[in-house]
Amino acid sequence: MSANTITSVTCIPMRLPFHHWSPAPLFAGRPRDKLDSALVRVQTEDGTVAWGESYCVEPRALPAIFETLIAPLACGKNADDDTLLPTMQRVLHNLGRSGPVVHALAGLDIALWDLRAKRAGQPLYALLGGKQRDSVRVYASLLQYYGNAERLHAVTTQALAEGYEEIKLHERTADAVGATRAATGPGIPIMVDTNCAWLPGQAEDEIAAMRAHDPFWIEEPLWPPEDAEALARLKAVCGVPVAVGENASSAYALHRMIATEATDYVQPSVIKLGLTAAWEISRACAGTAVACAPQVAFFGPGFLASLHLIAAQAHEVSLERLYVELAHVPYGATVPIRRGRLAVPDTPGLGADPETALAEGRYSE
């Protein structure tokens, strides 16, 4: 057994209580006051510990997947083996090409990148070819306020006062975009995420009504989100840049959109697809009209992995920061947002570990 043999893989649900200065938004028809993901802890024979993060909306489900499927396949294997993740993906493929098993593998993938960078004594961006910038712009990504103009104006004004210079909405109406534009004034980018609001043929008029307020992009306008042909048709006529990718069912679907330039921005989520897949998507954008702008509505190791990816890729984009007030802010002290920017950590690996907060029991509420 070598020093780099994986000895344990553990999934730790991370629940972050939050509020967004309004009644709790609805998720699956129920009020939502906690943001869930899962920490992935990997340890090797020599005692090195690395961290990843998996998408997790049901904290009881993912630990069972790690215990019964992921850990048995990973433990005893060499963490440097480039075939480890591809082999696991093929072994488990009949359990779904998207969903919790794929999300679990994504968290393990991030942890393996963190492990490799720590063992090399380098920041993760160095393994991606080196950083292109020392800091990254961060945009305030507001949760849904259901078109409430007063709240949209107030929260947008608050975010701008804190130093953010870009805003994202999770809204579906021109009036909501107009209320936000009234708060920002001209020149501030406003992204609009509609969360797959419309069927093909329905989006054109809705986006046309928003154009007067100068949206920076319209995100996930169509259902289903993988319909590259319908997206390309919309992009050709809507007059506003289009972004898509968070909810696409696989990395393959995103590569297809890049190859056909069906979208202006592609948005892989590292905690759903893994850093390896997201970095391959970023590299596939080179030489095309498509920019990689990862979706980052999470706060743990996946947030830091996305930061390193954006720092390393040639095309500069902004990092998403879900704009809520958290009971506990992972990495808030070690990787703080200042004046709407985030410095890229230069310490080995991702740049910070969650162990202190775990020891204090702050991620288990």
Short mmCIF file of C-alpha atoms in Angstrom, two decimals:
data_model
loop_
_atom_site.label_atom_id
_atom_site.label_comp_id
_atom_site.label_asym_id
_atom_site.label_seq_id
_atom_site.Cartn_x
_atom_site.Cartn_y
_atom_site.Cartn_z
CA MET A 1 0.00 0.00 0.00
CA SER A 2 1.50 3.34 -1.07
CA ALA A 3 1.38 6.67 0.75
CA ASN A 4 -1.20 7.88 -1.76
CA THR A 5 -3.59 4.96 -1.35
CA ILE A 6 -7.11 6.15 -0.48
CA THR A 7 -8.01 4.86 2.98
CA SER A 8 -11.35 6.62 3.55
CA VAL A 9 -14.03 8.53 1.67
CA THR A 10 -16.66 10.19 3.84
CA CYS A 11 -19.74 12.25 2.97
CA ILE A 12 -20.77 14.95 5.47
CA PRO A 13 -24.06 16.76 4.79
CA MET A 14 -23.63 20.53 5.05
CA ARG A 15 -26.72 22.52 6.00
CA LEU A 16 -26.39 26.29 5.98
CA PRO A 17 -29.33 28.19 7.53
CA PHE A 18 -29.99 31.42 5.67
CA HIS A 19 -32.46 34.19 5.09
CA HIS A 20 -32.75 36.63 2.21
CA TRP A 21 -34.54 39.56 3.85
CA SER A 22 -37.93 38.23 2.82
CA PRO A 23 -40.22 35.27 3.57
CA ALA A 24 -38.50 31.98 2.74
CA PRO A 25 -38.58 31.10 -0.96
CA LEU A 26 -40.26 27.89 -2.06
CA PHE A 27 -38.40 24.79 -3.19
CA ALA A 28 -40.45 21.79 -4.37
CA GLY A 29 -43.49 23.57 -2.97
CA ARG A 30 -42.10 24.00 0.54
CA PRO A 31 -40.48 26.99 2.27
CA ARG A 32 -36.71 26.78 2.13
CA ASP A 33 -34.53 28.25 4.88
CA LYS A 34 -31.41 26.07 4.56
CA LEU A 35 -28.98 25.55 1.70
CA ASP A 36 -27.83 21.95 1.42
CA SER A 37 -24.77 20.39 -0.15
CA ALA A 38 -22.37 17.71 1.06
CA LEU A 39 -18.72 17.85 2.00
CA VAL A 40 -16.59 14.99 0.71
CA ARG A 41 -13.57 14.08 2.85
CA VAL A 42 -10.83 11.90 1.35
CA GLN A 43 -7.84 10.63 3.32
CA THR A 44 -4.80 8.74 2.06
CA GLU A 45 -2.43 6.30 3.75
CA ASP A 46 0.06 9.03 4.70
CA GLY A 47 -2.66 11.04 6.50
CA THR A 48 -3.22 13.69 3.83
CA VAL A 49 -6.82 14.97 3.91
CA ALA A 50 -8.56 16.59 0.95
CA TRP A 51 -12.02 18.02 0.44
CA GLY A 52 -14.68 18.08 -2.24
CA GLU A 53 -18.35 19.02 -2.44
CA SER A 54 -21.40 17.32 -3.96
CA TYR A 55 -24.79 18.68 -4.89
CA CYS A 56 -27.21 17.38 -2.28
CA VAL A 57 -30.84 18.43 -1.85
CA GLU A 58 -31.67 15.45 0.37
CA PRO A 59 -29.09 15.06 3.17
CA ARG A 60 -30.19 11.50 4.00
CA ALA A 61 -29.63 10.16 0.49
CA LEU A 62 -26.09 11.10 -0.45
CA PRO A 63 -24.27 9.60 2.59
CA ALA A 64 -25.88 6.24 1.75
CA ILE A 65 -24.60 6.48 -1.82
CA PHE A 66 -21.08 7.19 -0.59
CA GLU A 67 -21.20 4.40 1.97
CA THR A 68 -22.55 1.71 -0.34
CA LEU A 69 -21.17 2.69 -3.75
CA ILE A 70 -18.46 5.36 -3.78
CA ALA A 71 -16.25 4.45 -0.82
CA PRO A 72 -16.02 0.69 -1.62
CA LEU A 73 -14.90 1.48 -5.17
CA ALA A 74 -12.39 4.20 -4.18
CA CYS A 75 -10.80 2.88 -1.00
CA GLY A 76 -7.63 0.90 -1.60
CA LYS A 77 -7.03 2.65 -4.94
CA ASN A 78 -4.18 5.01 -5.78
CA ALA A 79 -5.43 8.59 -5.76
CA ASP A 80 -3.00 9.46 -8.59
CA ASP A 81 -4.54 6.90 -10.93
CA ASP A 82 -6.05 8.87 -13.81
CA THR A 83 -8.34 5.95 -14.61
CA LEU A 84 -9.96 5.85 -11.16
CA LEU A 85 -12.83 8.28 -11.81
CA PRO A 86 -13.52 7.19 -15.41
CA THR A 87 -13.64 3.58 -14.26
CA MET A 88 -16.06 4.40 -11.44
CA GLN A 89 -18.24 6.38 -13.82
CA ARG A 90 -18.51 3.40 -16.16
CA VAL A 91 -19.10 0.89 -13.36
CA LEU A 92 -21.96 3.02 -11.99
CA HIS A 93 -23.38 4.33 -15.25
CA ASN A 94 -26.49 2.16 -15.16
CA LEU A 95 -27.58 3.98 -11.98
CA GLY A 96 -28.05 7.14 -14.02
CA ARG A 97 -26.07 9.54 -16.21
CA SER A 98 -27.28 12.41 -14.03
CA GLY A 99 -28.54 12.71 -10.48
CA PRO A 100 -27.19 11.78 -7.02
CA VAL A 101 -24.63 9.13 -8.05
CA VAL A 102 -23.09 11.49 -10.61
CA HIS A 103 -23.15 14.29 -8.03
CA ALA A 104 -21.35 12.03 -5.56
CA LEU A 105 -18.64 11.28 -8.12
CA ALA A 106 -18.33 15.03 -8.77
CA GLY A 107 -17.55 15.65 -5.11
CA LEU A 108 -14.95 12.90 -5.09
CA ASP A 109 -13.41 14.38 -8.24
CA ILE A 110 -13.01 17.81 -6.59
CA ALA A 111 -11.39 16.18 -3.55
CA LEU A 112 -8.91 14.33 -5.74
CA TRP A 113 -7.88 17.62 -7.38
CA ASP A 114 -7.44 19.15 -3.92
CA LEU A 115 -5.38 16.12 -2.89
CA ARG A 116 -3.11 16.27 -5.93
CA ALA A 117 -2.47 19.98 -5.47
CA LYS A 118 -1.74 19.58 -1.75
CA ARG A 119 0.70 16.75 -2.38
CA ALA A 120 2.41 18.89 -5.05
CA GLY A 121 2.57 21.83 -2.62
CA GLN A 122 0.82 24.04 -5.18
CA PRO A 123 -2.46 25.97 -5.41
CA LEU A 124 -5.01 24.13 -7.49
CA TYR A 125 -4.89 26.67 -10.31
CA ALA A 126 -1.27 25.61 -10.97
CA LEU A 127 -2.53 22.16 -11.98
CA LEU A 128 -4.86 23.89 -14.45
CA GLY A 129 -1.96 25.59 -16.19
CA GLY A 130 -1.53 28.62 -13.93
CA LYS A 131 -3.68 31.60 -13.05
CA GLN A 132 -4.54 34.28 -15.59
CA ARG A 133 -5.58 36.78 -12.90
CA ASP A 134 -4.94 37.38 -9.19
CA SER A 135 -8.54 38.14 -8.31
CA VAL A 136 -11.96 37.42 -9.76
CA ARG A 137 -15.05 39.61 -9.94
CA VAL A 138 -18.00 38.32 -7.92
CA TYR A 139 -21.65 38.98 -8.69
CA ALA A 140 -24.50 39.03 -6.20
CA SER A 141 -26.98 36.31 -7.17
CA LEU A 142 -30.34 37.12 -5.58
CA LEU A 143 -32.84 34.42 -4.72
CA GLN A 144 -36.36 34.73 -6.05
CA TYR A 145 -38.51 37.60 -4.79
CA TYR A 146 -41.48 36.68 -7.03
CA GLY A 147 -41.48 40.04 -8.77
CA ASN A 148 -41.82 42.11 -5.59
CA ALA A 149 -40.47 45.45 -6.82
CA GLU A 150 -39.91 46.91 -3.35
CA ARG A 151 -37.84 43.96 -2.15
CA LEU A 152 -35.89 43.72 -5.39
CA HIS A 153 -35.01 47.40 -5.17
CA ALA A 154 -34.01 47.15 -1.50
CA VAL A 155 -31.85 44.03 -1.80
CA THR A 156 -30.19 45.24 -4.99
CA THR A 157 -29.36 48.56 -3.35
CA GLN A 158 -27.94 46.69 -0.35
CA ALA A 159 -25.71 44.51 -2.56
CA LEU A 160 -24.38 47.52 -4.46
CA ALA A 161 -23.61 49.27 -1.16
CA GLU A 162 -21.53 46.23 -0.15
CA GLY A 163 -19.36 46.62 -3.23
CA TYR A 164 -20.94 44.26 -5.75
CA GLU A 165 -21.00 45.65 -9.27
CA GLU A 166 -23.04 42.93 -10.96
CA ILE A 167 -26.44 41.48 -10.04
CA LYS A 168 -28.26 38.28 -10.98
CA LEU A 169 -31.99 37.78 -10.60
CA HIS A 170 -34.02 34.60 -10.35
CA GLU A 171 -37.13 36.18 -11.82
CA ARG A 172 -39.34 35.73 -14.89
CA THR A 173 -40.90 39.10 -15.67
CA ALA A 174 -39.88 42.32 -17.34
CA ASP A 175 -41.28 44.25 -14.38
CA ALA A 176 -38.84 42.49 -12.03
CA VAL A 177 -35.92 43.35 -14.29
CA GLY A 178 -37.19 46.92 -14.52
CA ALA A 179 -37.37 47.27 -10.73
CA THR A 180 -33.80 46.07 -10.45
CA ARG A 181 -32.60 48.40 -13.21
CA ALA A 182 -34.24 51.30 -11.39
CA ALA A 183 -32.07 50.44 -8.37
CA THR A 184 -28.81 49.95 -10.28
CA GLY A 185 -29.03 52.69 -12.86
CA PRO A 186 -27.37 52.17 -16.25
CA GLY A 187 -24.15 50.24 -16.78
CA ILE A 188 -24.50 47.60 -14.05
CA PRO A 189 -24.79 44.09 -15.53
CA ILE A 190 -28.05 42.36 -14.62
CA MET A 191 -28.19 38.63 -15.38
CA VAL A 192 -31.67 37.05 -15.39
CA ASP A 193 -32.04 33.37 -14.48
CA THR A 194 -35.53 32.15 -15.34
CA ASN A 195 -34.93 28.54 -14.22
CA CYS A 196 -36.25 26.92 -17.41
CA ALA A 197 -39.39 29.04 -17.40
CA TRP A 198 -40.67 28.63 -20.95
CA LEU A 199 -41.31 26.04 -23.62
CA PRO A 200 -39.80 26.66 -27.07
CA GLY A 201 -41.84 29.36 -28.78
CA GLN A 202 -42.89 31.03 -25.52
CA ALA A 203 -39.63 32.78 -24.62
CA GLU A 204 -39.28 35.28 -27.48
CA ASP A 205 -42.01 37.69 -26.35
CA GLU A 206 -41.03 37.44 -22.67
CA ILE A 207 -37.38 38.28 -23.44
CA ALA A 208 -38.42 41.05 -25.84
CA ALA A 209 -40.25 42.73 -22.97
CA MET A 210 -37.07 42.57 -20.84
CA ARG A 211 -34.81 44.12 -23.49
CA ALA A 212 -35.74 47.68 -22.55
CA HIS A 213 -33.96 47.09 -19.21
CA ASP A 214 -30.72 45.88 -20.83
CA PRO A 215 -30.26 42.39 -19.31
CA PHE A 216 -26.69 41.08 -19.53
CA TRP A 217 -27.87 37.55 -20.27
CA ILE A 218 -31.00 35.41 -20.02
CA GLU A 219 -30.16 32.19 -18.19
CA GLU A 220 -31.89 28.86 -18.79
CA PRO A 221 -34.87 30.30 -20.64
CA LEU A 222 -36.14 26.97 -22.03
CA TRP A 223 -37.47 23.63 -20.91
CA PRO A 224 -35.95 21.14 -21.38
CA PRO A 225 -32.53 22.76 -20.83
CA GLU A 226 -30.72 20.23 -23.08
CA ASP A 227 -32.68 21.20 -26.21
CA ALA A 228 -29.73 22.67 -28.10
CA GLU A 229 -31.68 23.14 -31.33
CA ALA A 230 -34.44 25.18 -29.67
CA LEU A 231 -31.84 27.17 -27.76
CA ALA A 232 -29.94 28.00 -30.97
CA ARG A 233 -33.17 29.19 -32.59
CA LEU A 234 -33.92 31.40 -29.59
CA LYS A 235 -30.39 32.79 -29.51
CA ALA A 236 -30.66 33.78 -33.17
CA VAL A 237 -33.75 35.96 -32.65
CA CYS A 238 -33.96 37.13 -29.03
CA GLY A 239 -31.35 39.90 -29.13
CA VAL A 240 -29.96 39.11 -25.65
CA PRO A 241 -27.04 36.76 -24.85
CA VAL A 242 -28.18 33.34 -23.62
CA ALA A 243 -26.64 31.27 -20.83
CA VAL A 244 -27.32 27.62 -20.00
CA GLY A 245 -25.75 24.62 -18.34
CA GLU A 246 -26.49 24.25 -14.63
CA ASN A 247 -29.32 21.81 -15.23
CA ALA A 248 -28.13 20.10 -18.37
CA SER A 249 -28.21 16.36 -17.80
CA SER A 250 -24.60 15.66 -18.70
CA ALA A 251 -21.27 17.15 -19.72
CA TYR A 252 -21.91 15.65 -23.16
CA ALA A 253 -24.94 17.93 -23.60
CA LEU A 254 -22.81 20.98 -22.83
CA HIS A 255 -20.07 19.94 -25.24
CA ARG A 256 -22.72 19.64 -27.93
CA MET A 257 -23.92 23.19 -27.22
CA ILE A 258 -20.34 24.48 -27.46
CA ALA A 259 -19.69 22.65 -30.72
CA THR A 260 -22.81 24.13 -32.31
CA GLU A 261 -22.46 27.51 -30.55
CA ALA A 262 -26.09 27.17 -29.46
CA THR A 263 -25.49 29.46 -26.47
CA ASP A 264 -23.34 32.45 -25.56
CA TYR A 265 -22.39 31.23 -22.07
CA VAL A 266 -22.12 27.66 -20.84
CA GLN A 267 -22.48 27.12 -17.09
CA PRO A 268 -21.20 23.79 -15.73
CA SER A 269 -21.69 23.14 -12.03
CA VAL A 270 -18.61 21.53 -10.50
CA ILE A 271 -20.62 19.93 -7.69
CA LYS A 272 -22.85 18.21 -10.25
CA LEU A 273 -20.31 17.32 -12.97
CA GLY A 274 -16.94 17.52 -11.20
CA LEU A 275 -13.97 19.80 -11.77
CA THR A 276 -12.48 17.54 -14.43
CA ALA A 277 -15.60 17.79 -16.61
CA ALA A 278 -15.99 21.53 -15.95
CA TRP A 279 -12.36 22.19 -16.89
CA GLU A 280 -12.75 20.15 -20.10
CA ILE A 281 -15.84 22.23 -20.91
CA SER A 282 -13.89 25.43 -20.27
CA ARG A 283 -11.10 24.30 -22.58
CA ALA A 284 -13.61 23.28 -25.25
CA CYS A 285 -14.83 26.89 -25.34
CA ALA A 286 -11.42 28.12 -26.54
CA GLY A 287 -11.62 29.38 -30.11
CA THR A 288 -15.43 29.48 -30.09
CA ALA A 289 -17.98 32.22 -29.47
CA VAL A 290 -19.03 30.48 -26.25
CA ALA A 291 -17.68 31.54 -22.84
CA CYS A 292 -17.51 29.25 -19.80
CA ALA A 293 -19.15 30.91 -16.78
CA PRO A 294 -19.60 28.23 -14.09
CA GLN A 295 -22.76 28.11 -12.00
CA VAL A 296 -21.78 28.50 -8.34
CA ALA A 297 -24.81 28.59 -6.03
CA PHE A 298 -22.94 26.84 -3.19
CA PHE A 299 -20.35 27.75 -0.58
CA GLY A 300 -17.98 24.86 0.20
CA PRO A 301 -15.04 23.32 -1.68
CA GLY A 302 -17.01 23.57 -4.93
CA PHE A 303 -17.04 27.36 -4.57
CA LEU A 304 -13.25 27.37 -4.27
CA ALA A 305 -12.83 24.91 -7.15
CA SER A 306 -14.91 27.21 -9.36
CA LEU A 307 -12.76 30.17 -8.28
CA HIS A 308 -9.58 28.35 -9.36
CA LEU A 309 -11.18 27.35 -12.67
CA ILE A 310 -12.18 30.94 -13.47
CA ALA A 311 -8.75 32.20 -12.42
CA ALA A 312 -7.05 29.72 -14.76
CA GLN A 313 -9.18 30.01 -17.90
CA ALA A 314 -8.30 32.55 -20.56
CA HIS A 315 -11.74 34.19 -20.80
CA GLU A 316 -12.51 36.37 -17.78
CA VAL A 317 -15.94 35.91 -16.24
CA SER A 318 -17.40 36.65 -12.84
CA LEU A 319 -17.94 34.18 -10.00
CA GLU A 320 -21.48 33.71 -8.70
CA ARG A 321 -22.11 34.32 -5.00
CA LEU A 322 -25.59 33.45 -3.87
CA TYR A 323 -26.63 36.68 -2.12
CA VAL A 324 -28.14 35.56 1.16
CA GLU A 325 -27.30 36.05 4.81
CA LEU A 326 -25.81 32.78 6.06
CA ALA A 327 -25.74 31.66 9.68
CA HIS A 328 -22.23 30.35 8.94
CA VAL A 329 -20.07 31.52 6.04
CA PRO A 330 -17.65 28.83 4.86
CA TYR A 331 -14.25 30.37 4.16
CA GLY A 332 -15.59 33.84 4.95
CA ALA A 333 -12.51 34.66 6.99
CA THR A 334 -9.91 32.88 4.86
CA VAL A 335 -11.24 33.81 1.41
CA PRO A 336 -13.26 37.01 1.93
CA ILE A 337 -15.08 38.99 -0.75
CA ARG A 338 -13.80 42.57 -0.78
CA ARG A 339 -15.27 45.32 -2.97
CA GLY A 340 -16.92 42.80 -5.23
CA ARG A 341 -13.77 40.75 -5.86
CA LEU A 342 -12.26 37.57 -4.50
CA ALA A 343 -8.50 37.04 -4.26
CA VAL A 344 -7.35 33.70 -5.65
CA PRO A 345 -5.74 31.64 -2.83
CA ASP A 346 -2.05 30.84 -3.27
CA THR A 347 -1.85 28.16 -0.57
CA PRO A 348 -1.68 24.46 -1.57
CA GLY A 349 -4.85 22.79 -2.80
CA LEU A 350 -8.15 24.63 -2.85
CA GLY A 351 -6.76 27.18 -0.43
CA ALA A 352 -8.84 26.45 2.70
CA ASP A 353 -10.31 23.50 4.60
CA PRO A 354 -13.65 23.28 6.44
CA GLU A 355 -12.31 21.34 9.44
CA THR A 356 -12.59 24.10 12.07
CA ALA A 357 -16.26 24.67 11.37
CA LEU A 358 -16.87 20.92 11.33
CA ALA A 359 -15.23 20.54 14.74
CA GLU A 360 -17.54 23.21 16.08
CA GLY A 361 -20.58 21.41 14.69
CA ARG A 362 -21.62 24.32 12.49
CA TYR A 363 -22.40 22.28 9.37
CA SER A 364 -24.80 19.77 10.86
CA GLU A 365 -27.89 21.79 11.74
#
